[in-house]
Short mmCIF file of C-alpha atoms and ligand atoms in Angstrom, two decimals:
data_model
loop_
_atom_site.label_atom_id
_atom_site.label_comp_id
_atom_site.label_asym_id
_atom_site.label_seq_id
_atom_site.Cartn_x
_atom_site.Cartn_y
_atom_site.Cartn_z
CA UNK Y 1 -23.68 -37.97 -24.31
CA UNK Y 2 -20.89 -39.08 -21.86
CA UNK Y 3 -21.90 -38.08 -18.28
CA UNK Y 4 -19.11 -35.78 -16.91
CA UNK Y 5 -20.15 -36.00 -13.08
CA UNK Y 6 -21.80 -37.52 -10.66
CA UNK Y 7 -23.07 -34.52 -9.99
CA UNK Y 8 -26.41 -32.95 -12.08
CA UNK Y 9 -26.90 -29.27 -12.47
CA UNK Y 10 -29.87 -27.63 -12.25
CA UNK Y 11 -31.21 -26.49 -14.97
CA UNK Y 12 -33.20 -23.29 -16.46
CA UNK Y 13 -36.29 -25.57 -16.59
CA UNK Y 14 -35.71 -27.19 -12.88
CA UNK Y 15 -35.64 -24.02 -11.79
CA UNK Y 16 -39.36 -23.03 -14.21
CA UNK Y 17 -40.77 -26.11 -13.04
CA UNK Y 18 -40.14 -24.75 -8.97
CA UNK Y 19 -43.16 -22.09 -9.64
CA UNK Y 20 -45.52 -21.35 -6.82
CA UNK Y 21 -42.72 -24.62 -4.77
CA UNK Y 22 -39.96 -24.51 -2.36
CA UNK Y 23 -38.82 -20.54 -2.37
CA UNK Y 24 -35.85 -20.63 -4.79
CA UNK Y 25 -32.77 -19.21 -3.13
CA UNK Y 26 -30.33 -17.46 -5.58
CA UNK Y 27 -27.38 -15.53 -4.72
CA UNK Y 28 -24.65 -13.56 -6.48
CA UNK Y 29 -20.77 -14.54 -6.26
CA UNK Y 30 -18.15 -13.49 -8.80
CA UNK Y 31 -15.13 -15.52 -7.43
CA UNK Y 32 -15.20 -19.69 -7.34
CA UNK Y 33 -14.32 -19.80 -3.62
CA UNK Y 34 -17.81 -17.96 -2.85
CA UNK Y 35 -18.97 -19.49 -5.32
CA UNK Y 36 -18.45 -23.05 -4.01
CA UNK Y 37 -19.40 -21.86 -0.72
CA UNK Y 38 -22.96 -20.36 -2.30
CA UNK Y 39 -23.20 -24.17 -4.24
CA UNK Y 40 -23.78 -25.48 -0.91
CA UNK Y 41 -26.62 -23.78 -0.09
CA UNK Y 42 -28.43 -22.45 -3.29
CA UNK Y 43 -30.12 -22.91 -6.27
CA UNK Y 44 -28.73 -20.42 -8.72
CA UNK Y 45 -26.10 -18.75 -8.59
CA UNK Y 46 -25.79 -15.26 -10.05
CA UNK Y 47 -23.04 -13.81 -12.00
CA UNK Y 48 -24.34 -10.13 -11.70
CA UNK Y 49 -23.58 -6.99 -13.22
CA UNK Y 50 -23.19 -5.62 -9.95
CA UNK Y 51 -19.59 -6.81 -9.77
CA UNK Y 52 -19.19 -3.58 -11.04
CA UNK Y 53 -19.63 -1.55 -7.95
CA UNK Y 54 -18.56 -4.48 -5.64
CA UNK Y 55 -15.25 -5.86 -7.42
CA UNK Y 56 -14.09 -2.56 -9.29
CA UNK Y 57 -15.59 -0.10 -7.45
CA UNK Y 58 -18.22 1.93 -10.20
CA UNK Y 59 -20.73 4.42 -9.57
CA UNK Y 60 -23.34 1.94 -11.42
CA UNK Y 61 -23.23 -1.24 -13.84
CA UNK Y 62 -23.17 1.02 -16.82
CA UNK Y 63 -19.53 0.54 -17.46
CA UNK Y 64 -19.43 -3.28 -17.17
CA UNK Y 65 -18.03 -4.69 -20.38
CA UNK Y 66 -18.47 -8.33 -21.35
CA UNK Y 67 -15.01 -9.19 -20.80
CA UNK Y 68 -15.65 -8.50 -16.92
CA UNK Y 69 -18.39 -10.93 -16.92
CA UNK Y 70 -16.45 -13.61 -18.49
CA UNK Y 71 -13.78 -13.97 -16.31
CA UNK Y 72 -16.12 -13.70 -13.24
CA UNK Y 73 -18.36 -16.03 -14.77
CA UNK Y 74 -15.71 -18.57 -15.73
CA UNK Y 75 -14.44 -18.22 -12.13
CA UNK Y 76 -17.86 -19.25 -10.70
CA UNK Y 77 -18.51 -22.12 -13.23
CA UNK Y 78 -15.30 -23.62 -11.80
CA UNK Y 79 -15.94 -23.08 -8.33
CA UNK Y 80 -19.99 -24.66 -8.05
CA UNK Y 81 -20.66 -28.30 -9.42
CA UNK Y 82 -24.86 -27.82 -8.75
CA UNK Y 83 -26.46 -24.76 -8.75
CA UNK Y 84 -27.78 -22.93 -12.02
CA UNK Y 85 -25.35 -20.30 -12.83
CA UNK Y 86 -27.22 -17.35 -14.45
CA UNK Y 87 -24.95 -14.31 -15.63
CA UNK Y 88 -25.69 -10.81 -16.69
CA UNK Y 89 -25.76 -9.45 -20.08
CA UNK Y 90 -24.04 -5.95 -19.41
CA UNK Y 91 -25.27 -2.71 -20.38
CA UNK Y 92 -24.80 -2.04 -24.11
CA UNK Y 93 -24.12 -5.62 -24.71
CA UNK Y 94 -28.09 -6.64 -26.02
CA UNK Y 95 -30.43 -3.64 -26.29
CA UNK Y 96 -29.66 -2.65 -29.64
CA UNK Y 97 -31.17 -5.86 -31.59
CA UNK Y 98 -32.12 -9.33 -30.84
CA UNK Y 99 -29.37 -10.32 -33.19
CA UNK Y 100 -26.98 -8.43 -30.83
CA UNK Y 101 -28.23 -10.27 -27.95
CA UNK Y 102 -28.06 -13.39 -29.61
CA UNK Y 103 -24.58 -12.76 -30.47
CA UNK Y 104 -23.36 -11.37 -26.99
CA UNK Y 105 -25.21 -14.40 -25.26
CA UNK Y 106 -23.93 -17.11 -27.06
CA UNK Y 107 -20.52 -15.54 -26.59
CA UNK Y 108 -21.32 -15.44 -22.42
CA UNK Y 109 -22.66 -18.94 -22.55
CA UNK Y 110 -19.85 -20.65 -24.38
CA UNK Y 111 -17.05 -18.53 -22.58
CA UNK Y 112 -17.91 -19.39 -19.47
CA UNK Y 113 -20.06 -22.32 -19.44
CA UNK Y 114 -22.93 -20.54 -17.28
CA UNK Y 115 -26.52 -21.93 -18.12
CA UNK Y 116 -28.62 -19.09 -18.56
CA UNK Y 117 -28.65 -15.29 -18.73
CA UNK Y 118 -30.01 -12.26 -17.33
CA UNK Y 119 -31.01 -8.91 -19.15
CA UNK Y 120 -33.26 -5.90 -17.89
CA UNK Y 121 -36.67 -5.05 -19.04
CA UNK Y 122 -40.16 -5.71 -19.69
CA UNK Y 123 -42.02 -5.35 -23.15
CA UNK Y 124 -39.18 -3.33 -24.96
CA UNK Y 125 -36.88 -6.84 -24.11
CA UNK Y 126 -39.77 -9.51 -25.06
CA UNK Y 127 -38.83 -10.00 -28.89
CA UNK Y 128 -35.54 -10.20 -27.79
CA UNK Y 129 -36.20 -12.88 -24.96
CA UNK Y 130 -38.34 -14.61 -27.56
CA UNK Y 131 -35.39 -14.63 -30.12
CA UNK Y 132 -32.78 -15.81 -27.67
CA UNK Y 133 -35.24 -18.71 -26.21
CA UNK Y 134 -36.54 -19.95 -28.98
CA UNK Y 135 -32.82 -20.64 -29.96
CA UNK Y 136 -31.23 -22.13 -27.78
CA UNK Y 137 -30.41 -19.37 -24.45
CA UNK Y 138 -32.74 -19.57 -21.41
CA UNK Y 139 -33.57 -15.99 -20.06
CA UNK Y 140 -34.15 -14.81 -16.37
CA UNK Y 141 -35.69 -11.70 -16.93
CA UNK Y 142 -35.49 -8.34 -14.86
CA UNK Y 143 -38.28 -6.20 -14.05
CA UNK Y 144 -38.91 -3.18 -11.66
CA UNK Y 145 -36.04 -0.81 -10.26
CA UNK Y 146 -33.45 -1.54 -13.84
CA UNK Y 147 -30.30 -0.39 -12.49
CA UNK Y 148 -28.65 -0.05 -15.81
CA UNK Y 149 -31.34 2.16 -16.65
CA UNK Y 150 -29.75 4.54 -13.55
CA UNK Y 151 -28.99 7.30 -16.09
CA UNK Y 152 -32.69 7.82 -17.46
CA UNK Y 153 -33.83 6.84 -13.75
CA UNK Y 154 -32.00 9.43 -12.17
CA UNK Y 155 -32.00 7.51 -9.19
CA UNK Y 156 -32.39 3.61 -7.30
CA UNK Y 157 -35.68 4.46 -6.07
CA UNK Y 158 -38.34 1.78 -5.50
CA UNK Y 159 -41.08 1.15 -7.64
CA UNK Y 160 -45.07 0.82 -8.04
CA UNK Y 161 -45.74 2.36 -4.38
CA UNK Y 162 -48.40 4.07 -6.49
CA UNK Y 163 -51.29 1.82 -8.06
CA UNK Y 164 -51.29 4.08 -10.70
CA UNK Y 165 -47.85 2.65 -11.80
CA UNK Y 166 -48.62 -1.10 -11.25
CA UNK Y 167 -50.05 -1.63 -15.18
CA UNK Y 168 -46.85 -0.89 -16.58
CA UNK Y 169 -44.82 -3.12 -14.34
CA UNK Y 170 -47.71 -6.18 -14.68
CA UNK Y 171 -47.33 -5.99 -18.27
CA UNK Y 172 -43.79 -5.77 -18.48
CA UNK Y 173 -44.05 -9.02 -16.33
CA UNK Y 174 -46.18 -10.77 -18.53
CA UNK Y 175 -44.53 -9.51 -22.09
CA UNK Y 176 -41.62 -11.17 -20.56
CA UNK Y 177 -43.11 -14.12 -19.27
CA UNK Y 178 -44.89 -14.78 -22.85
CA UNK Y 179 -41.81 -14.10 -24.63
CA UNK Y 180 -40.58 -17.18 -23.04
CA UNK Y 181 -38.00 -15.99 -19.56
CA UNK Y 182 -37.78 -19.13 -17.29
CA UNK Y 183 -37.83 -16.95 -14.82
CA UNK Y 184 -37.70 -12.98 -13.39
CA UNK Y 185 -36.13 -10.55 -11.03
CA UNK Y 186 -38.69 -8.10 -9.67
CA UNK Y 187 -36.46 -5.64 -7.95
CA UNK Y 188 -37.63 -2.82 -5.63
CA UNK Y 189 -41.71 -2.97 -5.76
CA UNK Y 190 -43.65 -2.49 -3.34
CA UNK Y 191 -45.33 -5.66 -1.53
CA UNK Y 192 -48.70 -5.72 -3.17
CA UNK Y 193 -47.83 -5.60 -6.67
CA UNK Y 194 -45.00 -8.59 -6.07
CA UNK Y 195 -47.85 -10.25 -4.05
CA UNK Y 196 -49.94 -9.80 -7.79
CA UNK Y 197 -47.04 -10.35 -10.16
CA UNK Y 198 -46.71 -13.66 -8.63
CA UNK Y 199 -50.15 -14.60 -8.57
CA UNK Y 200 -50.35 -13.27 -12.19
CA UNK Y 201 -47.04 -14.77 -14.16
CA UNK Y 202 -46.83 -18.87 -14.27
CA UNK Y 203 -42.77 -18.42 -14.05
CA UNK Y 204 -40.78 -18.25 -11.14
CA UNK Y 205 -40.74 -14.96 -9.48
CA UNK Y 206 -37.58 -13.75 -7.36
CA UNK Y 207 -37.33 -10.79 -5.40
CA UNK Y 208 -34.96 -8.37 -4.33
CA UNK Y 209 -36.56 -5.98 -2.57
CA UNK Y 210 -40.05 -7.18 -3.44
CA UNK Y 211 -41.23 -8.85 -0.13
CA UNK Y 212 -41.31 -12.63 0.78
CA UNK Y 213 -44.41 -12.94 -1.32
CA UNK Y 214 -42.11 -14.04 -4.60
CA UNK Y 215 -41.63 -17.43 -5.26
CA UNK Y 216 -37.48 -16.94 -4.60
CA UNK Y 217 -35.19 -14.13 -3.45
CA UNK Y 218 -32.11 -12.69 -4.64
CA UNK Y 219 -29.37 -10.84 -2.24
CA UNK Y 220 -25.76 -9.44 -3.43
CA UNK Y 221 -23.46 -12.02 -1.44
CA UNK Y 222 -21.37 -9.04 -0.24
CA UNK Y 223 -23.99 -7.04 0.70
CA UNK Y 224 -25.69 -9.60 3.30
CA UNK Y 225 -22.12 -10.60 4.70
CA UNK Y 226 -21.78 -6.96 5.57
CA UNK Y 227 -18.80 -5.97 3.16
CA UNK Y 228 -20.31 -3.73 1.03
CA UNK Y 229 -20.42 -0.02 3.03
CA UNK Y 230 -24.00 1.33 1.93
CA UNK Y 231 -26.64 -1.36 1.38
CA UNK Y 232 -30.21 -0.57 0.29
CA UNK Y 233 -33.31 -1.03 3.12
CA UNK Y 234 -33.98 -4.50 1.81
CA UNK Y 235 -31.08 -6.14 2.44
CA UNK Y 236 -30.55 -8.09 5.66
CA UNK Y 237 -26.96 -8.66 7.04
CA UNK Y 238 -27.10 -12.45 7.63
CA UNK Y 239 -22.84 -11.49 8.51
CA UNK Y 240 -20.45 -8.81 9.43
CA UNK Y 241 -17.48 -9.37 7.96
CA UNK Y 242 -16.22 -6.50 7.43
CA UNK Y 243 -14.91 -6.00 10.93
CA UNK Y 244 -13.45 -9.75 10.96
CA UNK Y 245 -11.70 -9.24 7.83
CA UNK Y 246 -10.60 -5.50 9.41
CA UNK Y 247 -8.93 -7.40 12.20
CA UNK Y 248 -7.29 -9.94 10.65
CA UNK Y 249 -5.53 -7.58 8.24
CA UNK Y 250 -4.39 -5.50 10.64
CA UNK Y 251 -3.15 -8.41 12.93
CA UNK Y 252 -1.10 -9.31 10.22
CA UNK Y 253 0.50 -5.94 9.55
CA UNK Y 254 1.14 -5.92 13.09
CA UNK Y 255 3.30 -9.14 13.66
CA UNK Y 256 4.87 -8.96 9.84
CA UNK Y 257 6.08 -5.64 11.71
CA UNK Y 258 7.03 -7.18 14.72
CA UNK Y 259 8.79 -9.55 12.58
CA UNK Y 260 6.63 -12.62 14.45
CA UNK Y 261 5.20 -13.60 11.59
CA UNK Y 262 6.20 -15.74 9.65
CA UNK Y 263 6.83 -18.17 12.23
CA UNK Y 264 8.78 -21.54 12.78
CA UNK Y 265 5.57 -23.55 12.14
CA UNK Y 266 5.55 -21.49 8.73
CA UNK Y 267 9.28 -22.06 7.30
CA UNK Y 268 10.01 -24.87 5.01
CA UNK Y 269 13.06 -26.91 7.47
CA UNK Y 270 16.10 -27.90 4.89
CA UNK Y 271 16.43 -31.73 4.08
CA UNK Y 272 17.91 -33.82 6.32
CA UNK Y 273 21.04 -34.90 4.52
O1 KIV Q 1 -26.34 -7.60 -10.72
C1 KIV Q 1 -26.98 -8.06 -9.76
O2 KIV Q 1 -26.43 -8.41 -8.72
C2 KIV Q 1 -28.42 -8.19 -9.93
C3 KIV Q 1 -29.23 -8.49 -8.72
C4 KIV Q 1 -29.29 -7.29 -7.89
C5 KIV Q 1 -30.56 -9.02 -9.07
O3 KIV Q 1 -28.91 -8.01 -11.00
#
């Protein structure tokens, strides 16, 4: 194998082999300059469905279509030399039979060059995550809140703040983690059963929404830099962008009005003849 750069990726199994370690800090981007920002900093970088609502907009990731995920996902790849990029298998794209999934993943992977994919759900998923491991595509598994499950959900609302409702979650956990997922999102649970779901699966577990007890965390880049306009009680705003990019856009408009921008220390000088 000739060694392309100096730099190493992590890996699926880096990232397996962190269990129970240093908290694993992932983080969506959908652009390569976040992206290369985000390489700085994390370990995996997600390509998620959620570029959906953030980039174009949607109600839900329902209508994300594989094409969408390519380009983003090629766009990341080329922006981040280190972090695992994982990307999202969109709704539609997978659930219908392992050989879909197979077919739809292998697509992802060799489109964009990403090293590892994401797909929602528990014990209905684990043949599938089997399939797909066993040849050849590593799986980060999703468990919990499903968002692209919104339309039999009826709503985002968190889950297993009942102990009646922590079996199904546990097993979905461990169907996945038996089926062979390097790793799994545990969105929107209540503390306690993330505090046991970690304790209970041997793989990596990262929360969104599911308490510092998980062995990583997930945000949506946009929603911690304070872009996005409604963000969901567990996210923190680490930035507030939105009024700095506000500003700056309408500073703009103002002296492109004025006719002060574009200056002399912005207009190519002819050649001295
Ligand atoms: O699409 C996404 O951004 C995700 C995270 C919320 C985990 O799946």
């Amino acid at each position: 194998m000739s060694v392309q750069s100096d730099i190493r990726r992590l890996t699926a199994p880096d990232i397996r082999a962190r269990k129970g370690g240093e908290p694993i800090v992932v983080l969506t981007s959908y652009h390569a300059h976040t992206a290369a920002l985000a390489d700085k900093h994390c370990d995996v970088i997600l390509v998620g469905d959620s570029l959906g609502m953030v980039m174009h907009g949607l109600e839900s990731t329902v209508p994300v279509t594989i094409e969408m995920m390519v380009l983003q996902g090629h766009a990341v790849m080329r922006g981040s030399k280190r972090a695992l990029v994982v990307i999202d298998l969109p709704f539609g794209s997978y659930e219908a039979s392992k050989e879909q999934a197979f077919m739809t993943a292998a697509q992802v992977l060799k489109q964009t060059g990403c090293g590892a994919v994401k797909l929602e759900g528990g014990r209905r998923m684990a043949d599938t995550i089997r399939f797909l491991s066993e040849r050849g595509i590593p799986v980060m598994a999703h468990v919990g809140l499903t968002p692209q499950a919104i339309n039999v959900l009826g709503s985002f609302r968190a889950q297993g703040r009942e102990e009646a409702d922590w079996a199904a979650i546990e097993d979905d956990a461990l169907a996945v983690t038996e089926a062979g997922a390097f790793s799994v999102v545990i969105e929107a649970v209540a503390e306690p059963l993330a505090r046991k779901l970690t304790e209970r699966v041997p793989i990596p577990t990262i929360g969104i929404g599911a308490s510092a007890a998980c062995d990583g965390q997930v945000l949506v880049m946009e929603d911690m830099l304070g872009l996005s306009p409604r963000v969901p009680k567990f996210v923190k705003r680490y930035g507030d962008l939105g009024p700095g990019i506000d500003k700056a856009i309408a500073d703009y408009a103002r002296e492109v009005r004025a006719r002060t921008f574009p200056g002399p220390e912005h207009v190519y000088p002819m050649k001295k003849k």
